């Protein structure tokens, strides 16, 4: 506890005097422990995460970075997350507990650094920890099996270096490196830090250190070169499948507004925190904070433009992290202001926490947006391991195992995550949603569509082509393109 007390003595404390130093430590670490217990209790894996896990399994077993081992297709959006999972799975040889434990550990590190390193005072620590505990979406995507935890950690590290880094040349290199890792982890997240990074380069004339910038971006440059050579494309196949749909832009923007609305209903405190960060930045007219808000605004426009997502709230967790970085640095000169903020966060956040702990059933509405954790949690969660389960018990897992037992070498299935992983690598699976299919992802989507699930018509002769290895596609132009 002495090291913790030393840390809190270095903080600027306005609410209480130093005689209550032990109380500060106790409250802060109690809140941090509550966060850990919450994410352990709610830890889950979704079907989408197993799309990546099939590639991980093929990779570590010598079949390359492929989903179907017969072809090179980047069916994952998060190379850095995939490599981290691969490194650990190489030793663990299982894909249920491994991603859950990795997610919990990384999420805990991210929140610890945000609360106890980036935050400038006890009041900031309190606000940050209350926010992460009370935000349902932040709790939900502290696990899930997707790249969110690593995204949160990289953003927190970026904020830590940006605000606390001293030596300019070293700081320029590290910020460039973190920006590159953010790009490799999930490329669209770069929109959040782009204004911050650009502001830093211009204000401090760091662009003059071009060699250090180039060195920092080397991981991203190397990955793009590899992607072009190995896959033939600079972006993940999932990007082409979800963004190259041919759907009217007005319809997508309308869907984007629905995504904002449904995400707000699911977790209002998340948007309140983002609004508070923007409000304080504007009031204080602090350019260092305002560039963070500019990144959030840019990312919001992007989310609206692409129509949002089917996982309610997921796209807003990274902007929430950026908002908490800003709130962790705001200097609150009035005790009353802190009391009011805490009251707002607790009163509104109580709704989200209640939903986290009590809501059991997820509904998919006509808009296609769903509380994804609730949809999968009962049959794919960490707590089930204490009852002896070592894998998801979702019905799609059973279908996949049945396909493997029957020795299927070719099939179609509408939900490819659990099914694809458990069907085994000997089975070629045609993905009609085009996430894992290099040809279908370049074709327009058909109606009816669900956001994030854009089905394609299968060209005549395409299935025969896949099964025989001989191009039998009837459409001449499409046949030439396939070749």
CSV table of C-alpha atoms in Angstrom, one decimal:
chain,number,residue,atom,x,y,z
A,1,UNK,CA,0.0,0.0,0.0
A,2,UNK,CA,3.0,2.3,0.5
A,3,UNK,CA,3.7,2.6,-3.2
A,4,UNK,CA,0.0,3.5,-3.8
A,5,UNK,CA,0.1,6.1,-1.0
A,6,UNK,CA,3.2,7.6,-2.6
A,7,UNK,CA,1.3,7.8,-5.9
A,8,UNK,CA,-1.7,9.5,-4.4
A,9,UNK,CA,0.6,12.0,-2.6
A,10,UNK,CA,1.8,13.1,-6.0
A,11,UNK,CA,-1.7,13.9,-7.2
A,12,UNK,CA,-3.3,17.3,-6.7
A,13,UNK,CA,-6.1,16.6,-4.2
A,14,UNK,CA,-8.8,19.2,-3.7
A,15,UNK,CA,-11.6,17.5,-1.9
A,16,UNK,CA,-9.9,16.1,1.1
A,17,UNK,CA,-6.7,16.7,3.0
A,18,UNK,CA,-3.6,14.5,3.2
A,19,UNK,CA,-4.7,13.0,6.5
A,20,UNK,CA,-7.2,10.9,4.5
A,21,UNK,CA,-4.6,9.6,2.1
A,22,UNK,CA,-5.4,6.0,3.1
A,23,UNK,CA,-9.1,6.6,2.3
A,24,UNK,CA,-8.2,7.8,-1.2
A,25,UNK,CA,-6.3,4.6,-1.8
A,26,UNK,CA,-9.0,2.4,-0.4
A,27,UNK,CA,-11.8,4.0,-2.5
A,28,UNK,CA,-9.9,4.1,-5.7
A,29,UNK,CA,-8.7,0.5,-5.5
A,30,UNK,CA,-12.1,-0.7,-4.4
A,31,UNK,CA,-13.6,0.8,-7.5
A,32,UNK,CA,-10.8,-0.7,-9.7
A,33,UNK,CA,-11.5,-4.1,-8.1
A,34,UNK,CA,-15.2,-3.7,-8.8
A,35,UNK,CA,-14.4,-3.1,-12.5
A,36,UNK,CA,-12.3,-6.3,-12.6
A,37,UNK,CA,-15.1,-8.3,-10.9
A,38,UNK,CA,-17.6,-6.9,-13.4
A,39,UNK,CA,-15.7,-7.9,-16.5
A,40,UNK,CA,-14.9,-11.3,-15.1
A,41,UNK,CA,-18.6,-11.9,-14.4
A,42,UNK,CA,-19.7,-10.6,-17.8
A,43,UNK,CA,-16.8,-12.0,-19.9
A,44,UNK,CA,-18.1,-13.5,-23.2
A,45,UNK,CA,-17.1,-14.5,-26.7
A,46,UNK,CA,-19.2,-13.8,-29.8
A,47,UNK,CA,-19.6,-15.6,-33.1
A,48,UNK,CA,-17.6,-12.9,-35.0
A,49,UNK,CA,-14.5,-13.5,-32.9
A,50,UNK,CA,-14.3,-17.1,-34.0
A,51,UNK,CA,-13.9,-15.9,-37.6
A,52,UNK,CA,-10.5,-14.7,-36.5
A,53,UNK,CA,-9.8,-17.8,-34.4
A,54,UNK,CA,-10.1,-20.1,-37.4
A,55,UNK,CA,-7.4,-18.1,-39.1
A,56,UNK,CA,-5.3,-18.2,-35.9
A,57,UNK,CA,-5.7,-22.0,-35.8
A,58,UNK,CA,-4.6,-22.3,-39.4
A,59,UNK,CA,-1.7,-20.0,-38.9
A,60,UNK,CA,-0.1,-21.6,-35.9
A,61,UNK,CA,-0.6,-25.1,-37.5
A,62,UNK,CA,1.4,-24.0,-40.6
A,63,UNK,CA,-1.4,-23.3,-43.1
A,64,UNK,CA,-0.8,-19.6,-43.4
A,65,UNK,CA,-2.9,-16.6,-42.5
A,66,UNK,CA,-6.0,-18.0,-44.2
A,67,UNK,CA,-9.6,-18.7,-43.3
A,68,UNK,CA,-10.2,-21.4,-45.9
A,69,UNK,CA,-6.8,-23.0,-46.3
A,70,UNK,CA,-7.3,-23.1,-50.1
A,71,UNK,CA,-7.1,-19.4,-50.6
A,72,UNK,CA,-5.5,-16.2,-49.2
A,73,UNK,CA,-8.2,-13.9,-47.9
A,74,UNK,CA,-7.8,-11.4,-45.0
A,75,UNK,CA,-11.0,-12.3,-43.2
A,76,UNK,CA,-10.0,-10.3,-40.0
A,77,UNK,CA,-9.9,-6.5,-39.4
A,78,UNK,CA,-7.3,-6.6,-36.7
A,79,UNK,CA,-3.9,-8.0,-37.6
A,80,UNK,CA,-2.2,-6.9,-34.4
A,81,UNK,CA,-4.9,-8.6,-32.3
A,82,UNK,CA,-4.6,-11.7,-34.4
A,83,UNK,CA,-0.9,-11.9,-33.9
A,84,UNK,CA,-1.2,-11.5,-30.1
A,85,UNK,CA,-3.8,-14.3,-30.0
A,86,UNK,CA,-1.6,-16.5,-32.2
A,87,UNK,CA,1.5,-15.9,-30.0
A,88,UNK,CA,-0.4,-17.0,-26.8
A,89,UNK,CA,-2.5,-19.8,-28.5
A,90,UNK,CA,0.8,-21.3,-29.8
A,91,UNK,CA,1.4,-22.4,-26.2
A,92,UNK,CA,-2.2,-22.7,-24.8
A,93,UNK,CA,-3.6,-24.7,-27.8
A,94,UNK,CA,-7.2,-23.6,-27.0
A,95,UNK,CA,-9.4,-20.7,-28.1
A,96,UNK,CA,-12.0,-20.2,-25.3
A,97,UNK,CA,-10.2,-19.4,-22.1
A,98,UNK,CA,-7.2,-17.9,-24.0
A,99,UNK,CA,-8.9,-14.9,-25.6
A,100,UNK,CA,-11.0,-14.3,-22.4
A,101,UNK,CA,-8.0,-14.1,-20.2
A,102,UNK,CA,-6.0,-12.0,-22.6
A,103,UNK,CA,-9.0,-9.6,-22.9
A,104,UNK,CA,-9.4,-9.3,-19.1
A,105,UNK,CA,-5.7,-8.7,-18.5
A,106,UNK,CA,-5.4,-6.1,-21.3
A,107,UNK,CA,-8.6,-4.3,-20.2
A,108,UNK,CA,-7.4,-4.2,-16.6
A,109,UNK,CA,-4.0,-2.7,-17.7
A,110,UNK,CA,-5.8,-0.1,-19.8
A,111,UNK,CA,-8.1,1.1,-17.0
A,112,UNK,CA,-5.2,1.0,-14.5
A,113,UNK,CA,-3.0,3.2,-16.6
A,114,UNK,CA,-5.9,5.6,-17.4
A,115,UNK,CA,-6.9,6.0,-13.8
A,116,UNK,CA,-3.6,5.8,-12.0
A,117,UNK,CA,-1.1,7.2,-14.6
A,118,UNK,CA,-2.9,9.5,-17.0
A,119,UNK,CA,-5.2,11.1,-14.4
A,120,UNK,CA,-3.9,14.2,-12.7
A,121,UNK,CA,-5.9,14.3,-9.4
A,122,UNK,CA,-7.9,12.1,-7.1
A,123,UNK,CA,-11.1,13.7,-8.5
A,124,UNK,CA,-10.1,12.6,-12.0
A,125,UNK,CA,-9.4,9.1,-10.8
A,126,UNK,CA,-12.8,8.9,-9.2
A,127,UNK,CA,-14.6,10.1,-12.3
A,128,UNK,CA,-12.7,7.8,-14.6
A,129,UNK,CA,-13.4,4.7,-12.5
A,130,UNK,CA,-17.0,5.5,-12.0
A,131,UNK,CA,-17.5,5.9,-15.7
A,132,UNK,CA,-15.9,2.6,-16.7
A,133,UNK,CA,-17.9,0.7,-14.1
A,134,UNK,CA,-21.2,2.3,-15.0
A,135,UNK,CA,-20.9,2.1,-18.8
A,136,UNK,CA,-22.6,-1.1,-19.9
A,137,UNK,CA,-20.9,-0.9,-23.3
A,138,UNK,CA,-17.4,-0.4,-21.9
A,139,UNK,CA,-18.0,-3.4,-19.6
A,140,UNK,CA,-19.4,-5.5,-22.5
A,141,UNK,CA,-16.5,-4.8,-24.8
A,142,UNK,CA,-13.8,-5.2,-22.2
A,143,UNK,CA,-14.1,-8.8,-23.4
A,144,UNK,CA,-16.1,-10.2,-26.4
A,145,UNK,CA,-13.1,-11.8,-28.1
A,146,UNK,CA,-12.7,-8.9,-30.5
A,147,UNK,CA,-9.9,-6.3,-30.7
A,148,UNK,CA,-11.5,-3.7,-28.4
A,149,UNK,CA,-9.4,-4.3,-25.3
A,150,UNK,CA,-6.2,-3.8,-27.3
A,151,UNK,CA,-7.7,-0.7,-29.0
A,152,UNK,CA,-8.4,0.8,-25.6
A,153,UNK,CA,-4.9,0.0,-24.3
A,154,UNK,CA,-3.3,1.6,-27.4
A,155,UNK,CA,-5.4,4.7,-27.1
A,156,UNK,CA,-4.6,5.1,-23.4
A,157,UNK,CA,-0.9,4.7,-24.1
A,158,UNK,CA,-1.2,7.3,-26.8
A,159,UNK,CA,-2.8,9.7,-24.3
A,160,UNK,CA,-0.2,8.9,-21.7
A,161,UNK,CA,2.7,9.7,-24.0
A,162,UNK,CA,1.0,12.7,-25.5
A,163,UNK,CA,0.3,14.4,-22.1
A,164,UNK,CA,3.2,13.1,-20.0
A,165,UNK,CA,6.0,12.5,-22.5
A,166,UNK,CA,9.0,14.9,-22.1
A,167,UNK,CA,11.8,14.5,-24.6
A,168,UNK,CA,10.5,15.6,-28.0
A,169,UNK,CA,12.4,13.3,-30.3
A,170,UNK,CA,11.5,10.2,-28.2
A,171,UNK,CA,7.9,11.4,-27.9
A,172,UNK,CA,7.6,11.8,-31.7
A,173,UNK,CA,8.9,8.3,-32.3
A,174,UNK,CA,6.6,6.7,-29.7
A,175,UNK,CA,3.5,8.6,-30.8
A,176,UNK,CA,4.2,7.6,-34.4
A,177,UNK,CA,4.8,4.0,-33.3
A,178,UNK,CA,1.5,3.9,-31.4
A,179,UNK,CA,-0.3,5.5,-34.3
A,180,UNK,CA,1.1,2.7,-36.5
A,181,UNK,CA,0.0,0.0,-34.1
A,182,UNK,CA,-3.5,1.5,-33.9
A,183,UNK,CA,-3.6,1.3,-37.7
A,184,UNK,CA,-2.5,-2.4,-37.7
A,185,UNK,CA,-4.9,-3.2,-34.9
A,186,UNK,CA,-7.9,-1.7,-36.6
A,187,UNK,CA,-7.4,0.9,-39.3
A,188,UNK,CA,-10.5,3.1,-38.9
A,189,UNK,CA,-9.6,3.9,-35.2
A,190,UNK,CA,-6.8,6.1,-36.6
A,191,UNK,CA,-9.5,8.7,-37.2
A,192,UNK,CA,-9.8,9.2,-33.5
A,193,UNK,CA,-6.1,10.2,-33.0
A,194,UNK,CA,-5.4,11.8,-36.4
A,195,UNK,CA,-6.3,15.3,-35.3
A,196,UNK,CA,-4.2,14.9,-32.1
A,197,UNK,CA,-1.2,13.5,-33.9
A,198,UNK,CA,-1.4,16.2,-36.7
A,199,UNK,CA,-1.7,18.9,-34.0
A,200,UNK,CA,1.3,17.6,-32.2
A,201,UNK,CA,3.4,17.4,-35.4
A,202,UNK,CA,2.6,21.0,-36.4
A,203,UNK,CA,2.6,22.7,-33.0
A,204,UNK,CA,6.0,21.3,-32.0
A,205,UNK,CA,7.4,21.1,-35.5
A,206,UNK,CA,7.9,17.4,-34.9
A,207,UNK,CA,7.4,16.8,-38.6
A,208,UNK,CA,11.0,17.8,-39.0
A,209,UNK,CA,12.0,14.5,-37.4
A,210,UNK,CA,10.8,12.7,-40.6
A,211,UNK,CA,13.2,9.8,-40.0
A,212,UNK,CA,11.8,9.0,-36.6
A,213,UNK,CA,8.3,9.3,-37.9
A,214,UNK,CA,9.0,6.9,-40.7
A,215,UNK,CA,10.7,4.5,-38.3
A,216,UNK,CA,7.7,4.7,-36.0
A,217,UNK,CA,5.3,3.8,-38.8
A,218,UNK,CA,7.4,0.9,-39.9
A,219,UNK,CA,5.0,-1.8,-38.5
A,220,UNK,CA,2.2,-0.4,-40.6
A,221,UNK,CA,4.3,0.0,-43.7
A,222,UNK,CA,5.6,-3.6,-43.4
A,223,UNK,CA,2.1,-4.9,-42.8
A,224,UNK,CA,0.7,-3.1,-45.9
A,225,UNK,CA,3.5,-4.5,-48.0
A,226,UNK,CA,2.9,-8.0,-46.7
A,227,UNK,CA,-0.9,-7.6,-47.3
A,228,UNK,CA,-0.4,-6.4,-50.9
A,229,UNK,CA,2.0,-9.3,-51.7
A,230,UNK,CA,0.2,-12.1,-49.7
A,231,UNK,CA,-3.5,-11.1,-50.1
A,232,UNK,CA,-3.3,-8.8,-53.2
A,233,UNK,CA,-5.2,-6.0,-51.4
A,234,UNK,CA,-4.3,-3.2,-49.0
A,235,UNK,CA,-7.4,-3.5,-46.8
A,236,UNK,CA,-9.1,-6.4,-45.1
A,237,UNK,CA,-11.6,-8.4,-47.1
A,238,UNK,CA,-14.2,-7.5,-44.4
A,239,UNK,CA,-13.8,-3.8,-45.4
A,240,UNK,CA,-14.7,-4.6,-49.0
A,241,UNK,CA,-17.6,-6.8,-47.9
A,242,UNK,CA,-19.1,-4.2,-45.6
A,243,UNK,CA,-18.3,-0.9,-47.4
A,244,UNK,CA,-18.5,-2.0,-51.0
A,245,UNK,CA,-22.2,-2.9,-50.9
A,246,UNK,CA,-23.8,-0.6,-53.6
A,247,UNK,CA,-26.4,0.4,-51.1
A,248,UNK,CA,-27.9,3.9,-51.3
A,249,UNK,CA,-25.9,6.3,-49.1
A,250,UNK,CA,-29.1,7.9,-47.7
A,251,UNK,CA,-30.2,4.5,-46.5
A,252,UNK,CA,-26.9,3.9,-44.8
A,253,UNK,CA,-26.9,7.3,-43.1
A,254,UNK,CA,-30.5,6.7,-41.9
A,255,UNK,CA,-29.3,3.4,-40.5
A,256,UNK,CA,-26.4,5.3,-38.9
A,257,UNK,CA,-28.7,7.6,-37.0
A,258,UNK,CA,-30.6,4.5,-35.8
A,259,UNK,CA,-27.3,3.1,-34.5
A,260,UNK,CA,-26.6,6.3,-32.5
A,261,UNK,CA,-30.2,6.2,-31.1
A,262,UNK,CA,-30.2,2.5,-30.1
A,263,UNK,CA,-26.7,2.8,-28.6
A,264,UNK,CA,-27.8,5.7,-26.5
A,265,UNK,CA,-30.8,3.8,-25.2
A,266,UNK,CA,-28.6,0.9,-24.3
A,267,UNK,CA,-25.9,2.9,-22.5
A,268,UNK,CA,-26.8,6.6,-22.0
A,269,UNK,CA,-23.9,7.3,-19.6
A,270,UNK,CA,-21.4,6.6,-22.5
A,271,UNK,CA,-22.8,9.6,-24.5
A,272,UNK,CA,-23.0,11.7,-21.3
A,273,UNK,CA,-19.3,11.2,-20.7
A,274,UNK,CA,-18.4,12.1,-24.3
A,275,UNK,CA,-20.6,15.2,-24.0
A,276,UNK,CA,-19.0,16.2,-20.7
A,277,UNK,CA,-15.5,15.9,-22.2
A,278,UNK,CA,-16.5,18.0,-25.2
A,279,UNK,CA,-18.2,20.6,-22.9
A,280,UNK,CA,-15.2,21.0,-20.6
A,281,UNK,CA,-12.8,21.2,-23.5
A,282,UNK,CA,-14.8,24.0,-25.1
A,283,UNK,CA,-15.3,25.9,-21.8
A,284,UNK,CA,-11.6,25.8,-21.0
A,285,UNK,CA,-10.6,26.5,-24.7
A,286,UNK,CA,-7.7,24.1,-24.3
A,287,UNK,CA,-6.4,23.1,-27.7
A,288,UNK,CA,-4.8,20.0,-26.4
A,289,UNK,CA,-8.2,18.7,-25.3
A,290,UNK,CA,-10.1,20.1,-28.3
A,291,UNK,CA,-8.1,18.0,-30.8
A,292,UNK,CA,-9.2,14.9,-28.9
A,293,UNK,CA,-12.8,16.0,-29.3
A,294,UNK,CA,-12.2,16.7,-33.0
A,295,UNK,CA,-11.1,13.1,-33.4
A,296,UNK,CA,-14.3,11.9,-31.8
A,297,UNK,CA,-16.4,14.1,-34.0
A,298,UNK,CA,-14.5,12.8,-37.1
A,299,UNK,CA,-15.1,9.2,-36.0
A,300,UNK,CA,-18.8,9.9,-35.4
A,301,UNK,CA,-19.1,11.2,-39.0
A,302,UNK,CA,-17.4,8.1,-40.3
A,303,UNK,CA,-19.7,5.9,-38.2
A,304,UNK,CA,-22.8,7.7,-39.5
A,305,UNK,CA,-21.5,7.5,-43.1
A,306,UNK,CA,-21.1,3.7,-43.1
A,307,UNK,CA,-24.4,3.1,-41.3
A,308,UNK,CA,-23.1,2.2,-37.9
A,309,UNK,CA,-22.9,-1.5,-36.9
A,310,UNK,CA,-25.1,-4.3,-35.8
A,311,UNK,CA,-23.4,-4.6,-32.4
A,312,UNK,CA,-25.1,-1.9,-30.3
A,313,UNK,CA,-22.6,0.6,-28.8
A,314,UNK,CA,-19.5,-1.2,-29.9
A,315,UNK,CA,-18.3,1.6,-32.2
A,316,UNK,CA,-18.6,4.2,-29.4
A,317,UNK,CA,-16.4,2.5,-26.8
A,318,UNK,CA,-13.1,3.8,-28.4
A,319,UNK,CA,-14.5,7.4,-28.4
A,320,UNK,CA,-15.5,6.9,-24.8
A,321,UNK,CA,-11.9,6.0,-24.0
A,322,UNK,CA,-10.7,9.2,-25.7
A,323,UNK,CA,-13.3,11.2,-23.7
A,324,UNK,CA,-12.1,9.6,-20.4
A,325,UNK,CA,-8.5,10.6,-21.4
A,326,UNK,CA,-9.6,14.2,-21.6
A,327,UNK,CA,-11.6,14.0,-18.4
A,328,UNK,CA,-8.7,12.4,-16.6
A,329,UNK,CA,-6.6,15.6,-17.4
A,330,UNK,CA,-9.2,18.3,-16.8
A,331,UNK,CA,-8.4,20.4,-13.7
A,332,UNK,CA,-11.5,20.9,-11.6
A,333,UNK,CA,-11.1,24.0,-9.5
A,334,UNK,CA,-14.5,23.9,-7.8
A,335,UNK,CA,-15.4,21.2,-5.3
A,336,UNK,CA,-19.1,21.7,-6.3
A,337,UNK,CA,-18.3,20.9,-9.9
A,338,UNK,CA,-16.8,17.5,-8.9
A,339,UNK,CA,-19.8,16.7,-6.7
A,340,UNK,CA,-22.2,17.5,-9.5
A,341,UNK,CA,-20.2,15.4,-12.0
A,342,UNK,CA,-20.2,12.4,-9.7
A,343,UNK,CA,-23.9,12.8,-9.0
A,344,UNK,CA,-24.6,12.9,-12.8
A,345,UNK,CA,-22.4,9.9,-13.6
A,346,UNK,CA,-23.9,7.8,-10.8
A,347,UNK,CA,-27.5,8.7,-11.4
A,348,UNK,CA,-27.5,8.2,-15.2
A,349,UNK,CA,-24.9,5.4,-15.0
A,350,UNK,CA,-27.0,3.4,-12.5
A,351,UNK,CA,-29.4,2.6,-15.4
A,352,UNK,CA,-26.6,1.1,-17.5
A,353,UNK,CA,-25.2,-0.9,-14.5
A,354,UNK,CA,-28.7,-2.2,-13.7
A,355,UNK,CA,-29.0,-3.3,-17.3
A,356,UNK,CA,-25.6,-4.9,-17.2
A,357,UNK,CA,-26.5,-7.0,-14.2
A,358,UNK,CA,-30.1,-7.8,-14.8
A,359,UNK,CA,-31.0,-7.8,-18.4
A,360,UNK,CA,-31.1,-11.4,-19.8
A,361,UNK,CA,-32.6,-11.4,-23.3
A,362,UNK,CA,-31.4,-9.7,-26.4
A,363,UNK,CA,-33.8,-8.7,-29.1
A,364,UNK,CA,-32.8,-8.0,-32.8
A,365,UNK,CA,-35.2,-5.3,-34.0
A,366,UNK,CA,-36.1,-4.5,-37.6
A,367,UNK,CA,-33.1,-2.2,-37.7
A,368,UNK,CA,-30.8,-5.2,-37.2
A,369,UNK,CA,-29.1,-3.7,-34.2
A,370,UNK,CA,-28.6,-5.9,-31.2
A,371,UNK,CA,-27.2,-6.1,-27.6
A,372,UNK,CA,-24.6,-8.6,-28.8
A,373,UNK,CA,-23.3,-9.7,-25.4
A,374,UNK,CA,-26.8,-10.6,-24.2
A,375,UNK,CA,-27.3,-12.6,-27.4
A,376,UNK,CA,-24.3,-14.9,-26.8
A,377,UNK,CA,-23.6,-14.6,-23.1
A,378,UNK,CA,-25.7,-17.5,-21.8
A,379,UNK,CA,-24.0,-20.0,-24.0
A,380,UNK,CA,-20.5,-18.5,-24.4
A,381,UNK,CA,-19.2,-17.0,-21.2
A,382,UNK,CA,-16.3,-17.3,-18.8
A,383,UNK,CA,-18.4,-18.3,-15.8
A,384,UNK,CA,-19.4,-21.5,-17.5
A,385,UNK,CA,-15.9,-22.8,-17.2
A,386,UNK,CA,-16.5,-23.2,-13.5
A,387,UNK,CA,-19.2,-25.6,-14.5
A,388,UNK,CA,-16.8,-27.6,-16.6
A,389,UNK,CA,-17.4,-26.0,-20.0
A,390,UNK,CA,-14.3,-25.5,-22.2
A,391,UNK,CA,-16.0,-24.1,-25.3
A,392,UNK,CA,-19.2,-22.2,-26.3
A,393,UNK,CA,-22.3,-24.4,-26.1
A,394,UNK,CA,-24.1,-22.4,-28.8
A,395,UNK,CA,-26.0,-24.5,-31.4
A,396,UNK,CA,-23.8,-23.3,-34.2
A,397,UNK,CA,-20.8,-25.0,-32.4
A,398,UNK,CA,-22.7,-28.3,-32.6
A,399,UNK,CA,-23.5,-27.9,-36.3
A,400,UNK,CA,-19.8,-27.3,-36.9
A,401,UNK,CA,-18.7,-30.3,-35.0
A,402,UNK,CA,-21.3,-32.4,-36.9
A,403,UNK,CA,-19.8,-31.2,-40.2
A,404,UNK,CA,-16.3,-32.2,-39.0
A,405,UNK,CA,-17.5,-35.6,-37.9
A,406,UNK,CA,-19.2,-36.2,-41.2
A,407,UNK,CA,-16.0,-35.2,-43.0
A,408,UNK,CA,-17.6,-32.4,-45.1
A,409,UNK,CA,-15.1,-30.8,-47.5
A,410,UNK,CA,-17.5,-28.1,-48.9
A,411,UNK,CA,-20.6,-26.4,-47.4
A,412,UNK,CA,-22.4,-23.1,-46.9
A,413,UNK,CA,-23.5,-21.8,-43.6
A,414,UNK,CA,-25.0,-18.4,-42.8
A,415,UNK,CA,-23.2,-17.8,-39.4
A,416,UNK,CA,-19.5,-18.7,-40.0
A,417,UNK,CA,-17.8,-17.9,-36.7
A,418,UNK,CA,-18.5,-20.8,-34.3
A,419,UNK,CA,-19.4,-23.1,-37.2
A,420,UNK,CA,-16.3,-22.4,-39.2
A,421,UNK,CA,-13.9,-22.9,-36.3
A,422,UNK,CA,-15.4,-26.2,-35.2
A,423,UNK,CA,-16.1,-27.6,-38.7
A,424,UNK,CA,-12.3,-27.9,-39.1
A,425,UNK,CA,-9.9,-26.7,-41.7
A,426,UNK,CA,-10.6,-29.6,-44.1
A,427,UNK,CA,-14.0,-28.0,-44.8
A,428,UNK,CA,-14.2,-25.2,-47.3
A,429,UNK,CA,-17.0,-22.9,-46.3
A,430,UNK,CA,-18.7,-20.5,-48.7
A,431,UNK,CA,-19.6,-17.3,-46.9
A,432,UNK,CA,-22.6,-15.6,-48.6
A,433,UNK,CA,-22.0,-12.5,-46.5
A,434,UNK,CA,-18.6,-12.2,-48.3
A,435,UNK,CA,-16.5,-11.5,-45.2
A,436,UNK,CA,-14.3,-14.4,-46.1
A,437,UNK,CA,-14.9,-14.6,-49.8
A,438,UNK,CA,-12.6,-12.5,-52.1
A,439,UNK,CA,-15.0,-12.5,-55.1
A,440,UNK,CA,-18.3,-12.0,-53.4
A,441,UNK,CA,-17.0,-9.0,-51.4
A,442,UNK,CA,-16.5,-7.2,-54.7
A,443,UNK,CA,-20.1,-7.7,-55.8
A,444,UNK,CA,-23.1,-5.6,-54.8
A,445,UNK,CA,-25.3,-6.6,-51.8
A,446,UNK,CA,-28.8,-7.9,-52.4
A,447,UNK,CA,-32.0,-7.1,-50.5
A,448,UNK,CA,-33.1,-7.5,-47.8
A,449,UNK,CA,-29.9,-6.6,-45.9
A,450,UNK,CA,-29.0,-6.2,-42.3
A,451,UNK,CA,-26.4,-3.8,-41.3
A,452,UNK,CA,-23.0,-5.6,-41.1
A,453,UNK,CA,-24.6,-8.6,-42.9
A,454,UNK,CA,-24.7,-7.9,-46.6
A,455,UNK,CA,-25.7,-11.1,-48.5
A,456,UNK,CA,-24.6,-11.5,-52.1
A,457,UNK,CA,-26.0,-13.5,-55.0
A,458,UNK,CA,-23.8,-16.5,-55.8
A,459,UNK,CA,-22.8,-16.2,-59.5
A,460,UNK,CA,-23.8,-19.2,-61.6
A,461,UNK,CA,-21.0,-21.7,-61.7
A,462,UNK,CA,-19.1,-20.2,-58.7
A,463,UNK,CA,-19.8,-23.1,-56.4
A,464,UNK,CA,-18.8,-25.6,-59.0
A,465,UNK,CA,-15.6,-23.6,-59.5
A,466,UNK,CA,-14.8,-23.7,-55.7
A,467,UNK,CA,-15.4,-27.5,-55.6
A,468,UNK,CA,-13.5,-28.4,-58.7
A,469,UNK,CA,-10.7,-25.8,-58.8
A,470,UNK,CA,-11.6,-25.1,-62.4
A,471,UNK,CA,-13.2,-21.8,-63.4
A,472,UNK,CA,-16.8,-22.6,-64.3
A,473,UNK,CA,-18.3,-19.1,-63.8
A,474,UNK,CA,-20.8,-18.4,-66.5
A,475,UNK,CA,-20.6,-14.7,-66.7
A,476,UNK,CA,-17.6,-13.9,-69.0
A,477,UNK,CA,-16.5,-10.7,-67.4
A,478,UNK,CA,-16.8,-12.1,-63.9
A,479,UNK,CA,-15.0,-15.2,-64.9
A,480,UNK,CA,-12.1,-13.1,-66.2
A,481,UNK,CA,-12.0,-11.0,-63.1
A,482,UNK,CA,-12.0,-14.2,-61.0
A,483,UNK,CA,-8.9,-15.4,-62.9
